Amino acid sequence: MTAHREAILLTPGPLTTSLRTKLAMLKDWGSWDSDFIAITARVRQSLLSIVHGHDSHVVVPLQGSGTFSVEAAVATVVPPGGHVLVLDNGAYCKRAAKLTHLMGRRTTVVPFAEDAAISPEVLQSHLLADTSITHVVMIHCETGAGVLNPLQAVADVCQAHGKGLIVDAMSSFAALEIDARKVHFDALIAASGKCLEGVPGMGFVFIRKAILPQCEGNNSSLAMDLHDQYIYMEKTGQWRFTPPTHVLVALNEAIAQFEEEGGQTARLKRYQSNCRTLVGGMAELGFKPFLDPAIQAPIIVTFHAPADPRYQFKTFYDIAKKNGFILYPGKLTQVETFRVGCIGAIGPVEMAQAVHAVALTLKEVGIASASPAL
Ligand SMILES: *Cc1c(COP(=O)(O)O)cnc(C)c1O
């Protein structure tokens, strides 16, 4: 840890937030209070604006980490007799498949390589071969390796075949373009502590208005029923059960900064700039990204571990932390990697500093080149 500031998180949530967002959490709120109810309403309106979804969708916030909202979305949107196809190119897809199975829904997993995007053509052939499939689950940005999956093309295939689409857009929402007027989806899930740069603690699910009535009674959980949460919130303006008050007011403040920055296009630009600075700087040290640039989302970059036998993630992590930056372990099954997030309240200056911290870290460990064993 450097003496003058806290370490910067290069992780895909929790991430580094601005001082303004942190300061928003210094007040306590009553859940029934009209001021707090107004903030809930404002946040919901802003979220709908980000996806241009006012006409087509509602948004339902839910307490908990992002996965709580994915689970709630599947259990609320898919009827008990539904059949869900999960397009799997990484760890978060496997998590979605597991929770779908645990919710008692019939689940079919279509595997893809973790260094490739999912294929709309393969999806199409599966939908033609098995007409019992009712819903498709996809991850927009697979945070496991950092792959950008083709949302529009998958949505088009699902719409053409009359299948419901559920999108985990946790690590892409507010940074990559998602336009509900162009992309047809039944449910899309994101959370407070990712590209909106709020703190973790709540998720939210966009649900297509046309399917809302059919969602009633699908979910066998009380706390995770988004239909019930929606009905109650519309009626009272309040959350069912204790809301994450500080998380919500921080998100409200984070959204204000998002809007001031210039919205999704500005945020994407900053993250792209972060990503370029990172990949360029790391290449000079010998590091090689795991993915083809064509499918790399500017959200999180997976790097091959250096071939040098002195490299060990734990030591590398500890020294990088002492140098002011928190790295993220790899999440791949076959190859030794580590990850660096490009998201959070940081810009290319901090990314250049991060690369410098990594250079110092290599020097301290005694690694001359970070080239992988390829
Ligand atoms: C962060 C993330 C989640 C949610 O993870 P939690 O640990 O539950 O917050 C889900 N899907 C993707 C793709 C993510 O990046």
mmCIF file of C-alpha atoms and ligand atoms in Angstrom:
data_model
loop_
_atom_site.group_PDB
_atom_site.id
_atom_site.type_symbol
_atom_site.label_atom_id
_atom_site.label_comp_id
_atom_site.label_asym_id
_atom_site.label_seq_id
_atom_site.Cartn_x
_atom_site.Cartn_y
_atom_site.Cartn_z
ATOM 1 C CA MET A 1 0.000 0.000 0.000
ATOM 2 C CA THR A 2 1.352 3.411 -0.930
ATOM 3 C CA ALA A 3 1.351 5.953 1.884
ATOM 4 C CA HIS A 4 -0.687 8.680 0.207
ATOM 5 C CA ARG A 5 -3.707 6.834 -1.184
ATOM 6 C CA GLU A 6 -5.723 3.633 -1.123
ATOM 7 C CA ALA A 7 -4.907 0.959 -3.690
ATOM 8 C CA ILE A 8 -6.800 1.230 -6.987
ATOM 9 C CA LEU A 9 -9.013 -1.766 -7.754
ATOM 10 C CA LEU A 10 -8.396 -3.232 -11.205
ATOM 11 C CA THR A 11 -11.171 -5.750 -10.620
ATOM 12 C CA PRO A 12 -14.531 -6.038 -12.380
ATOM 13 C CA GLY A 13 -16.577 -5.151 -9.314
ATOM 14 C CA PRO A 14 -16.232 -4.130 -6.614
ATOM 15 C CA LEU A 15 -14.320 -1.367 -8.346
ATOM 16 C CA THR A 16 -12.789 2.012 -7.582
ATOM 17 C CA THR A 17 -15.522 4.577 -7.000
ATOM 18 C CA SER A 18 -15.291 8.363 -6.923
ATOM 19 C CA LEU A 19 -15.105 10.318 -3.680
ATOM 20 C CA ARG A 20 -18.468 11.896 -4.560
ATOM 21 C CA THR A 21 -20.076 8.445 -4.748
ATOM 22 C CA LYS A 22 -18.513 7.397 -1.442
ATOM 23 C CA LEU A 23 -19.610 10.620 0.282
ATOM 24 C CA ALA A 24 -23.229 9.975 -0.733
ATOM 25 C CA MET A 25 -23.248 7.132 1.781
ATOM 26 C CA LEU A 26 -22.755 9.318 4.877
ATOM 27 C CA LYS A 27 -26.459 9.757 5.596
ATOM 28 C CA ASP A 28 -29.030 7.305 6.938
ATOM 29 C CA TRP A 29 -32.414 6.935 5.255
ATOM 30 C CA GLY A 30 -35.806 5.572 6.282
ATOM 31 C CA SER A 31 -37.073 3.078 3.736
ATOM 32 C CA TRP A 32 -40.616 4.549 3.815
ATOM 33 C CA ASP A 33 -39.440 8.167 3.726
ATOM 34 C CA SER A 34 -40.682 10.198 0.764
ATOM 35 C CA ASP A 35 -37.147 11.450 -0.018
ATOM 36 C CA PHE A 36 -35.865 7.901 -0.269
ATOM 37 C CA ILE A 37 -38.891 6.815 -2.316
ATOM 38 C CA ALA A 38 -38.126 9.685 -4.728
ATOM 39 C CA ILE A 39 -34.532 8.487 -5.121
ATOM 40 C CA THR A 40 -35.702 4.936 -5.893
ATOM 41 C CA ALA A 41 -38.019 6.343 -8.573
ATOM 42 C CA ARG A 42 -35.288 8.548 -10.046
ATOM 43 C CA VAL A 43 -32.791 5.682 -10.238
ATOM 44 C CA ARG A 44 -35.367 3.445 -11.941
ATOM 45 C CA GLN A 45 -36.175 6.150 -14.505
ATOM 46 C CA SER A 46 -32.488 6.741 -15.229
ATOM 47 C CA LEU A 47 -31.814 3.029 -15.670
ATOM 48 C CA LEU A 48 -34.659 2.750 -18.196
ATOM 49 C CA SER A 49 -33.282 5.769 -20.077
ATOM 50 C CA ILE A 50 -29.864 4.121 -20.440
ATOM 51 C CA VAL A 51 -31.417 1.271 -22.474
ATOM 52 C CA HIS A 52 -34.115 3.451 -24.109
ATOM 53 C CA GLY A 53 -36.598 1.040 -22.555
ATOM 54 C CA HIS A 54 -39.389 3.318 -21.276
ATOM 55 C CA ASP A 55 -41.905 2.072 -23.851
ATOM 56 C CA SER A 56 -41.024 -1.607 -23.883
ATOM 57 C CA HIS A 57 -39.675 -2.551 -20.442
ATOM 58 C CA VAL A 58 -39.944 -2.023 -16.697
ATOM 59 C CA VAL A 59 -36.982 -2.169 -14.329
ATOM 60 C CA VAL A 60 -37.092 -4.050 -11.047
ATOM 61 C CA PRO A 61 -34.290 -3.508 -8.515
ATOM 62 C CA LEU A 62 -33.352 -6.306 -6.122
ATOM 63 C CA GLN A 63 -31.211 -6.462 -2.978
ATOM 64 C CA GLY A 64 -28.053 -8.552 -3.145
ATOM 65 C CA SER A 65 -25.096 -9.178 -5.457
ATOM 66 C CA GLY A 66 -25.536 -9.479 -9.221
ATOM 67 C CA THR A 67 -26.045 -13.238 -9.134
ATOM 68 C CA PHE A 68 -29.123 -12.788 -6.907
ATOM 69 C CA SER A 69 -30.731 -10.833 -9.743
ATOM 70 C CA VAL A 70 -29.748 -13.399 -12.407
ATOM 71 C CA GLU A 71 -31.311 -16.135 -10.295
ATOM 72 C CA ALA A 72 -34.402 -14.010 -9.624
ATOM 73 C CA ALA A 73 -34.759 -13.201 -13.334
ATOM 74 C CA VAL A 74 -34.596 -16.846 -14.433
ATOM 75 C CA ALA A 75 -37.019 -17.992 -11.735
ATOM 76 C CA THR A 76 -39.456 -15.136 -12.421
ATOM 77 C CA VAL A 77 -39.416 -15.128 -16.229
ATOM 78 C CA VAL A 78 -39.180 -18.855 -17.014
ATOM 79 C CA PRO A 79 -42.283 -20.864 -16.044
ATOM 80 C CA PRO A 80 -41.635 -24.087 -14.088
ATOM 81 C CA GLY A 81 -42.251 -26.143 -17.250
ATOM 82 C CA GLY A 82 -39.878 -24.075 -19.387
ATOM 83 C CA HIS A 83 -36.722 -25.336 -21.093
ATOM 84 C CA VAL A 84 -33.678 -23.063 -20.990
ATOM 85 C CA LEU A 85 -30.765 -23.153 -23.416
ATOM 86 C CA VAL A 86 -27.597 -21.638 -21.964
ATOM 87 C CA LEU A 87 -24.903 -20.450 -24.377
ATOM 88 C CA ASP A 88 -21.697 -21.223 -22.494
ATOM 89 C CA ASN A 89 -18.309 -19.660 -23.198
ATOM 90 C CA GLY A 90 -17.068 -19.159 -19.677
ATOM 91 C CA ALA A 91 -17.386 -19.161 -15.904
ATOM 92 C CA TYR A 92 -20.366 -16.776 -15.637
ATOM 93 C CA CYS A 93 -22.291 -18.830 -18.229
ATOM 94 C CA LYS A 94 -21.637 -21.953 -16.156
ATOM 95 C CA ARG A 95 -22.910 -20.114 -13.083
ATOM 96 C CA ALA A 96 -26.096 -19.125 -14.967
ATOM 97 C CA ALA A 97 -26.593 -22.735 -16.097
ATOM 98 C CA LYS A 98 -26.110 -24.009 -12.554
ATOM 99 C CA LEU A 99 -28.648 -21.637 -11.016
ATOM 100 C CA THR A 100 -31.158 -22.361 -13.800
ATOM 101 C CA HIS A 101 -30.813 -26.077 -13.052
ATOM 102 C CA LEU A 102 -31.117 -25.459 -9.290
ATOM 103 C CA MET A 103 -34.304 -23.407 -9.893
ATOM 104 C CA GLY A 104 -35.745 -26.638 -11.259
ATOM 105 C CA ARG A 105 -35.883 -25.501 -14.878
ATOM 106 C CA ARG A 106 -34.940 -27.981 -17.573
ATOM 107 C CA THR A 107 -31.489 -26.798 -18.709
ATOM 108 C CA THR A 108 -29.490 -27.515 -21.865
ATOM 109 C CA VAL A 109 -25.959 -26.165 -22.096
ATOM 110 C CA VAL A 110 -24.341 -25.455 -25.466
ATOM 111 C CA PRO A 111 -20.575 -25.252 -24.930
ATOM 112 C CA PHE A 112 -18.186 -22.944 -26.795
ATOM 113 C CA ALA A 113 -14.459 -22.387 -26.333
ATOM 114 C CA GLU A 114 -13.589 -19.796 -23.676
ATOM 115 C CA ASP A 115 -11.410 -17.900 -26.179
ATOM 116 C CA ALA A 116 -14.270 -17.576 -28.696
ATOM 117 C CA ALA A 117 -17.582 -15.726 -28.851
ATOM 118 C CA ILE A 118 -20.853 -17.664 -28.768
ATOM 119 C CA SER A 119 -22.327 -18.367 -32.216
ATOM 120 C CA PRO A 120 -25.814 -17.232 -33.331
ATOM 121 C CA GLU A 121 -25.671 -19.856 -36.139
ATOM 122 C CA VAL A 122 -25.063 -22.682 -33.658
ATOM 123 C CA LEU A 123 -27.910 -21.296 -31.521
ATOM 124 C CA GLN A 124 -30.182 -21.316 -34.560
ATOM 125 C CA SER A 125 -29.415 -24.964 -35.339
ATOM 126 C CA HIS A 126 -30.183 -25.955 -31.729
ATOM 127 C CA LEU A 127 -33.495 -24.088 -31.772
ATOM 128 C CA LEU A 128 -34.454 -25.859 -34.994
ATOM 129 C CA ALA A 129 -33.402 -29.263 -33.660
ATOM 130 C CA ASP A 130 -35.205 -28.967 -30.302
ATOM 131 C CA THR A 131 -38.470 -27.064 -30.402
ATOM 132 C CA SER A 132 -39.108 -27.683 -26.675
ATOM 133 C CA ILE A 133 -36.656 -24.870 -25.842
ATOM 134 C CA THR A 134 -38.580 -21.861 -24.516
ATOM 135 C CA HIS A 135 -35.804 -19.508 -23.344
ATOM 136 C CA VAL A 136 -32.182 -18.686 -24.111
ATOM 137 C CA VAL A 137 -29.652 -17.361 -21.590
ATOM 138 C CA MET A 138 -26.544 -15.495 -22.741
ATOM 139 C CA ILE A 139 -23.836 -13.405 -21.093
ATOM 140 C CA HIS A 140 -23.136 -10.152 -22.972
ATOM 141 C CA CYS A 141 -19.551 -9.680 -21.765
ATOM 142 C CA GLU A 142 -18.190 -12.978 -20.382
ATOM 143 C CA THR A 143 -16.157 -11.522 -17.520
ATOM 144 C CA GLY A 144 -14.310 -14.844 -17.083
ATOM 145 C CA ALA A 145 -11.991 -14.202 -20.043
ATOM 146 C CA GLY A 146 -13.383 -10.821 -21.150
ATOM 147 C CA VAL A 147 -15.101 -11.953 -24.380
ATOM 148 C CA LEU A 148 -17.694 -9.716 -26.017
ATOM 149 C CA ASN A 149 -20.624 -11.887 -27.176
ATOM 150 C CA PRO A 150 -22.867 -10.886 -30.144
ATOM 151 C CA LEU A 151 -25.985 -9.621 -28.340
ATOM 152 C CA GLN A 152 -27.841 -8.218 -31.348
ATOM 153 C CA ALA A 153 -27.372 -11.346 -33.499
ATOM 154 C CA VAL A 154 -28.413 -13.703 -30.685
ATOM 155 C CA ALA A 155 -31.454 -11.534 -29.918
ATOM 156 C CA ASP A 156 -32.451 -11.559 -33.598
ATOM 157 C CA VAL A 157 -32.286 -15.371 -33.747
ATOM 158 C CA CYS A 158 -34.349 -15.686 -30.539
ATOM 159 C CA GLN A 159 -36.956 -13.241 -31.806
ATOM 160 C CA ALA A 160 -37.212 -14.984 -35.185
ATOM 161 C CA HIS A 161 -37.877 -18.298 -33.415
ATOM 162 C CA GLY A 162 -40.195 -16.861 -30.760
ATOM 163 C CA LYS A 163 -37.903 -17.729 -27.833
ATOM 164 C CA GLY A 164 -37.518 -15.603 -24.719
ATOM 165 C CA LEU A 165 -34.033 -14.146 -24.248
ATOM 166 C CA ILE A 166 -32.466 -13.536 -20.840
ATOM 167 C CA VAL A 167 -29.262 -11.475 -20.949
ATOM 168 C CA ASP A 168 -26.703 -11.218 -18.163
ATOM 169 C CA ALA A 169 -25.317 -7.779 -19.039
ATOM 170 C CA MET A 170 -23.704 -7.327 -15.641
ATOM 171 C CA SER A 171 -20.270 -6.227 -16.807
ATOM 172 C CA SER A 172 -21.360 -4.466 -20.012
ATOM 173 C CA PHE A 173 -24.407 -2.408 -19.009
ATOM 174 C CA ALA A 174 -23.784 1.370 -19.193
ATOM 175 C CA ALA A 175 -20.484 0.888 -21.056
ATOM 176 C CA LEU A 176 -21.452 -1.075 -24.177
ATOM 177 C CA GLU A 177 -24.473 -0.038 -26.205
ATOM 178 C CA ILE A 178 -27.715 -1.820 -25.318
ATOM 179 C CA ASP A 179 -30.776 -0.340 -27.007
ATOM 180 C CA ALA A 180 -34.080 -1.981 -26.108
ATOM 181 C CA ARG A 181 -35.618 -0.453 -29.259
ATOM 182 C CA LYS A 182 -33.279 -2.608 -31.377
ATOM 183 C CA VAL A 183 -32.455 -5.607 -29.176
ATOM 184 C CA HIS A 184 -35.452 -7.782 -28.336
ATOM 185 C CA PHE A 185 -35.112 -9.342 -24.866
ATOM 186 C CA ASP A 186 -37.437 -10.627 -22.153
ATOM 187 C CA ALA A 187 -35.040 -9.875 -19.293
ATOM 188 C CA LEU A 188 -31.679 -8.135 -18.973
ATOM 189 C CA ILE A 189 -29.724 -8.039 -15.739
ATOM 190 C CA ALA A 190 -27.066 -5.677 -14.386
ATOM 191 C CA ALA A 191 -25.922 -4.361 -10.994
ATOM 192 C CA SER A 192 -24.899 -1.269 -9.049
ATOM 193 C CA GLY A 193 -21.215 -2.046 -8.649
ATOM 194 C CA LYS A 194 -20.051 -2.489 -12.249
ATOM 195 C CA CYS A 195 -19.869 -0.001 -15.142
ATOM 196 C CA LEU A 196 -22.184 2.509 -13.471
ATOM 197 C CA GLU A 197 -19.377 2.766 -10.895
ATOM 198 C CA GLY A 198 -21.605 2.503 -7.840
ATOM 199 C CA VAL A 199 -20.905 0.291 -4.841
ATOM 200 C CA PRO A 200 -21.984 -3.378 -4.808
ATOM 201 C CA GLY A 201 -25.185 -4.470 -3.074
ATOM 202 C CA MET A 202 -28.073 -4.374 -5.513
ATOM 203 C CA GLY A 203 -28.957 -5.668 -8.953
ATOM 204 C CA PHE A 204 -31.738 -4.672 -11.335
ATOM 205 C CA VAL A 205 -33.636 -6.515 -14.029
ATOM 206 C CA PHE A 206 -35.292 -5.035 -17.104
ATOM 207 C CA ILE A 207 -38.374 -7.079 -17.911
ATOM 208 C CA ARG A 208 -40.361 -6.763 -21.115
ATOM 209 C CA LYS A 209 -43.785 -5.281 -20.281
ATOM 210 C CA ALA A 210 -45.593 -7.727 -22.562
ATOM 211 C CA ILE A 211 -44.465 -10.769 -20.543
ATOM 212 C CA LEU A 212 -45.030 -9.300 -17.050
ATOM 213 C CA PRO A 213 -48.530 -10.751 -16.499
ATOM 214 C CA GLN A 214 -47.266 -14.250 -17.397
ATOM 215 C CA CYS A 215 -44.535 -13.957 -14.749
ATOM 216 C CA GLU A 216 -46.979 -14.019 -11.857
ATOM 217 C CA GLY A 217 -46.584 -17.166 -9.787
ATOM 218 C CA ASN A 218 -43.566 -18.561 -11.686
ATOM 219 C CA ASN A 219 -41.139 -17.964 -8.848
ATOM 220 C CA SER A 220 -41.340 -20.322 -5.863
ATOM 221 C CA SER A 221 -39.148 -18.004 -3.766
ATOM 222 C CA LEU A 222 -40.678 -15.189 -1.708
ATOM 223 C CA ALA A 223 -37.665 -12.861 -1.522
ATOM 224 C CA MET A 224 -36.489 -13.376 -5.108
ATOM 225 C CA ASP A 225 -39.836 -12.913 -6.875
ATOM 226 C CA LEU A 226 -39.362 -9.958 -9.221
ATOM 227 C CA HIS A 227 -43.020 -9.888 -10.235
ATOM 228 C CA ASP A 228 -44.039 -9.422 -6.612
ATOM 229 C CA GLN A 229 -41.261 -6.867 -6.053
ATOM 230 C CA TYR A 230 -42.490 -4.964 -9.124
ATOM 231 C CA ILE A 231 -46.153 -4.938 -8.112
ATOM 232 C CA TYR A 232 -45.304 -3.773 -4.578
ATOM 233 C CA MET A 233 -42.919 -1.081 -5.810
ATOM 234 C CA GLU A 234 -45.443 0.268 -8.309
ATOM 235 C CA LYS A 235 -48.114 0.389 -5.622
ATOM 236 C CA THR A 236 -46.086 1.920 -2.775
ATOM 237 C CA GLY A 237 -42.907 3.319 -4.294
ATOM 238 C CA GLN A 238 -41.095 1.281 -1.639
ATOM 239 C CA TRP A 239 -38.962 -1.829 -1.767
ATOM 240 C CA ARG A 240 -40.446 -5.046 -0.429
ATOM 241 C CA PHE A 241 -38.218 -5.787 2.597
ATOM 242 C CA THR A 242 -35.309 -3.630 3.777
ATOM 243 C CA PRO A 243 -33.684 -1.772 0.881
ATOM 244 C CA PRO A 244 -29.904 -1.324 0.564
ATOM 245 C CA THR A 245 -30.348 2.382 1.343
ATOM 246 C CA HIS A 246 -26.697 3.459 1.184
ATOM 247 C CA VAL A 247 -26.082 1.440 -1.970
ATOM 248 C CA LEU A 248 -29.052 3.079 -3.674
ATOM 249 C CA VAL A 249 -28.117 6.664 -2.805
ATOM 250 C CA ALA A 250 -24.541 5.943 -3.909
ATOM 251 C CA LEU A 251 -25.893 4.559 -7.191
ATOM 252 C CA ASN A 252 -28.038 7.668 -7.617
ATOM 253 C CA GLU A 253 -24.908 9.813 -7.232
ATOM 254 C CA ALA A 254 -22.907 7.525 -9.544
ATOM 255 C CA ILE A 255 -25.633 7.813 -12.211
ATOM 256 C CA ALA A 256 -25.532 11.635 -11.942
ATOM 257 C CA GLN A 257 -21.785 11.481 -12.674
ATOM 258 C CA PHE A 258 -22.390 9.002 -15.507
ATOM 259 C CA GLU A 259 -24.845 11.465 -17.086
ATOM 260 C CA GLU A 260 -22.486 14.418 -16.578
ATOM 261 C CA GLU A 261 -19.647 12.484 -18.202
ATOM 262 C CA GLY A 262 -21.771 12.049 -21.337
ATOM 263 C CA GLY A 263 -23.553 8.753 -20.742
ATOM 264 C CA GLN A 264 -22.783 5.369 -22.287
ATOM 265 C CA THR A 265 -20.765 6.589 -25.280
ATOM 266 C CA ALA A 266 -18.448 8.664 -23.068
ATOM 267 C CA ARG A 267 -18.021 5.816 -20.625
ATOM 268 C CA LEU A 268 -17.214 3.388 -23.417
ATOM 269 C CA LYS A 269 -14.646 5.815 -24.789
ATOM 270 C CA ARG A 270 -12.897 6.105 -21.424
ATOM 271 C CA TYR A 271 -12.865 2.329 -20.921
ATOM 272 C CA GLN A 272 -11.548 1.794 -24.467
ATOM 273 C CA SER A 273 -8.816 4.291 -23.718
ATOM 274 C CA ASN A 274 -8.059 2.477 -20.431
ATOM 275 C CA CYS A 275 -7.929 -0.842 -22.266
ATOM 276 C CA ARG A 276 -5.601 0.458 -25.023
ATOM 277 C CA THR A 277 -3.248 2.033 -22.478
ATOM 278 C CA LEU A 278 -3.169 -1.195 -20.496
ATOM 279 C CA VAL A 279 -2.645 -3.615 -23.393
ATOM 280 C CA GLY A 280 -0.045 -1.357 -25.066
ATOM 281 C CA GLY A 281 1.923 -0.834 -21.861
ATOM 282 C CA MET A 282 1.776 -4.489 -20.832
ATOM 283 C CA ALA A 283 2.957 -5.558 -24.320
ATOM 284 C CA GLU A 284 6.123 -3.513 -23.778
ATOM 285 C CA LEU A 285 6.791 -5.601 -20.676
ATOM 286 C CA GLY A 286 6.295 -8.811 -22.673
ATOM 287 C CA PHE A 287 2.741 -9.632 -21.546
ATOM 288 C CA LYS A 288 0.418 -11.214 -24.074
ATOM 289 C CA PRO A 289 -3.404 -10.944 -23.916
ATOM 290 C CA PHE A 290 -5.261 -14.263 -23.979
ATOM 291 C CA LEU A 291 -7.943 -13.118 -26.455
ATOM 292 C CA ASP A 292 -7.968 -12.120 -30.099
ATOM 293 C CA PRO A 293 -8.484 -8.301 -30.128
ATOM 294 C CA ALA A 294 -11.562 -8.813 -32.354
ATOM 295 C CA ILE A 295 -13.549 -10.341 -29.448
ATOM 296 C CA GLN A 296 -11.915 -8.456 -26.566
ATOM 297 C CA ALA A 297 -14.421 -6.285 -24.671
ATOM 298 C CA PRO A 298 -12.871 -3.119 -23.146
ATOM 299 C CA ILE A 299 -13.998 -4.278 -19.695
ATOM 300 C CA ILE A 300 -11.441 -6.766 -18.415
ATOM 301 C CA VAL A 301 -8.283 -8.143 -20.040
ATOM 302 C CA THR A 302 -6.924 -11.639 -19.420
ATOM 303 C CA PHE A 303 -3.140 -11.915 -19.725
ATOM 304 C CA HIS A 304 -1.060 -15.070 -20.020
ATOM 305 C CA ALA A 305 1.134 -15.631 -16.981
ATOM 306 C CA PRO A 306 4.854 -15.051 -17.634
ATOM 307 C CA ALA A 307 6.826 -18.226 -18.433
ATOM 308 C CA ASP A 308 9.590 -17.220 -15.992
ATOM 309 C CA PRO A 309 9.634 -19.796 -13.152
ATOM 310 C CA ARG A 310 9.903 -16.965 -10.614
ATOM 311 C CA TYR A 311 6.315 -15.945 -11.476
ATOM 312 C CA GLN A 312 3.668 -16.875 -8.911
ATOM 313 C CA PHE A 313 0.333 -15.069 -8.899
ATOM 314 C CA LYS A 314 0.182 -14.697 -5.114
ATOM 315 C CA THR A 315 3.587 -12.968 -4.859
ATOM 316 C CA PHE A 316 2.913 -10.913 -7.976
ATOM 317 C CA TYR A 317 -0.444 -9.824 -6.507
ATOM 318 C CA ASP A 318 1.034 -8.916 -3.117
ATOM 319 C CA ILE A 319 3.812 -6.764 -4.587
ATOM 320 C CA ALA A 320 1.461 -5.077 -7.080
ATOM 321 C CA LYS A 321 -0.825 -4.274 -4.124
ATOM 322 C CA LYS A 322 2.086 -2.760 -2.202
ATOM 323 C CA ASN A 323 2.715 -0.715 -5.369
ATOM 324 C CA GLY A 324 -0.860 0.584 -5.231
ATOM 325 C CA PHE A 325 -2.915 -1.660 -7.546
ATOM 326 C CA ILE A 326 -5.209 -4.622 -6.916
ATOM 327 C CA LEU A 327 -5.079 -7.236 -9.721
ATOM 328 C CA TYR A 328 -7.498 -10.099 -10.285
ATOM 329 C CA PRO A 329 -6.779 -13.823 -10.583
ATOM 330 C CA GLY A 330 -7.501 -15.704 -13.816
ATOM 331 C CA LYS A 331 -10.669 -17.754 -14.149
ATOM 332 C CA LEU A 332 -9.740 -20.131 -16.962
ATOM 333 C CA THR A 333 -9.563 -23.872 -16.610
ATOM 334 C CA GLN A 334 -6.742 -24.718 -19.048
ATOM 335 C CA VAL A 335 -4.190 -21.900 -19.070
ATOM 336 C CA GLU A 336 -2.392 -19.983 -16.315
ATOM 337 C CA THR A 337 -3.579 -16.348 -16.542
ATOM 338 C CA PHE A 338 -4.422 -13.261 -14.510
ATOM 339 C CA ARG A 339 -6.896 -10.459 -15.238
ATOM 340 C CA VAL A 340 -6.842 -6.681 -15.146
ATOM 341 C CA GLY A 341 -10.084 -4.692 -15.121
ATOM 342 C CA CYS A 342 -10.432 -1.516 -17.207
ATOM 343 C CA ILE A 343 -13.566 -0.283 -15.412
ATOM 344 C CA GLY A 344 -14.158 1.984 -12.435
ATOM 345 C CA ALA A 345 -13.606 5.657 -11.671
ATOM 346 C CA ILE A 346 -10.164 5.635 -13.279
ATOM 347 C CA GLY A 347 -8.754 6.880 -16.583
ATOM 348 C CA PRO A 348 -5.758 6.231 -18.838
ATOM 349 C CA VAL A 349 -3.453 8.066 -16.404
ATOM 350 C CA GLU A 350 -4.215 5.511 -13.696
ATOM 351 C CA MET A 351 -3.843 2.695 -16.250
ATOM 352 C CA ALA A 352 -0.371 3.966 -17.196
ATOM 353 C CA GLN A 353 0.479 4.066 -13.486
ATOM 354 C CA ALA A 354 -0.815 0.509 -13.174
ATOM 355 C CA VAL A 355 1.494 -0.650 -15.958
ATOM 356 C CA HIS A 356 4.366 1.116 -14.203
ATOM 357 C CA ALA A 357 3.461 -0.637 -10.944
ATOM 358 C CA VAL A 358 3.499 -3.990 -12.787
ATOM 359 C CA ALA A 359 6.957 -3.140 -14.221
ATOM 360 C CA LEU A 360 8.242 -2.407 -10.704
ATOM 361 C CA THR A 361 6.650 -5.631 -9.499
ATOM 362 C CA LEU A 362 8.410 -7.706 -12.198
ATOM 363 C CA LYS A 363 11.716 -6.060 -11.299
ATOM 364 C CA GLU A 364 11.265 -6.832 -7.623
ATOM 365 C CA VAL A 365 10.497 -10.495 -8.383
ATOM 366 C CA GLY A 366 13.483 -10.616 -10.755
ATOM 367 C CA ILE A 367 11.577 -11.306 -13.989
ATOM 368 C CA ALA A 368 13.299 -9.716 -17.010
ATOM 369 C CA SER A 369 10.569 -10.468 -19.556
ATOM 370 C CA ALA A 370 6.926 -11.296 -18.927
ATOM 371 C CA SER A 371 6.633 -13.319 -22.150
ATOM 372 C CA PRO A 372 4.385 -16.352 -21.798
ATOM 373 C CA ALA A 373 5.440 -19.918 -22.635
ATOM 374 C CA LEU A 374 4.160 -19.970 -26.217
HETATM 375 C C1 LIG B 1 -20.052 -9.546 -11.830
HETATM 376 C C2 LIG B 1 -20.837 -10.440 -12.682
HETATM 377 C C3 LIG B 1 -21.946 -11.146 -12.181
HETATM 378 C C4 LIG B 1 -22.419 -11.029 -10.752
HETATM 379 O O1 LIG B 1 -21.506 -11.469 -9.849
HETATM 380 P P1 LIG B 1 -21.762 -11.227 -8.304
HETATM 381 O O2 LIG B 1 -20.508 -11.754 -7.682
HETATM 382 O O3 LIG B 1 -22.952 -11.976 -7.899
HETATM 383 O O4 LIG B 1 -21.962 -9.750 -8.128
HETATM 384 C C5 LIG B 1 -22.688 -11.920 -13.041
HETATM 385 N N1 LIG B 1 -22.356 -12.020 -14.332
HETATM 386 C C6 LIG B 1 -21.304 -11.372 -14.858
HETATM 387 C C7 LIG B 1 -21.017 -11.523 -16.313
HETATM 388 C C8 LIG B 1 -20.508 -10.560 -14.055
HETATM 389 O O5 LIG B 1 -19.467 -9.897 -14.581
#
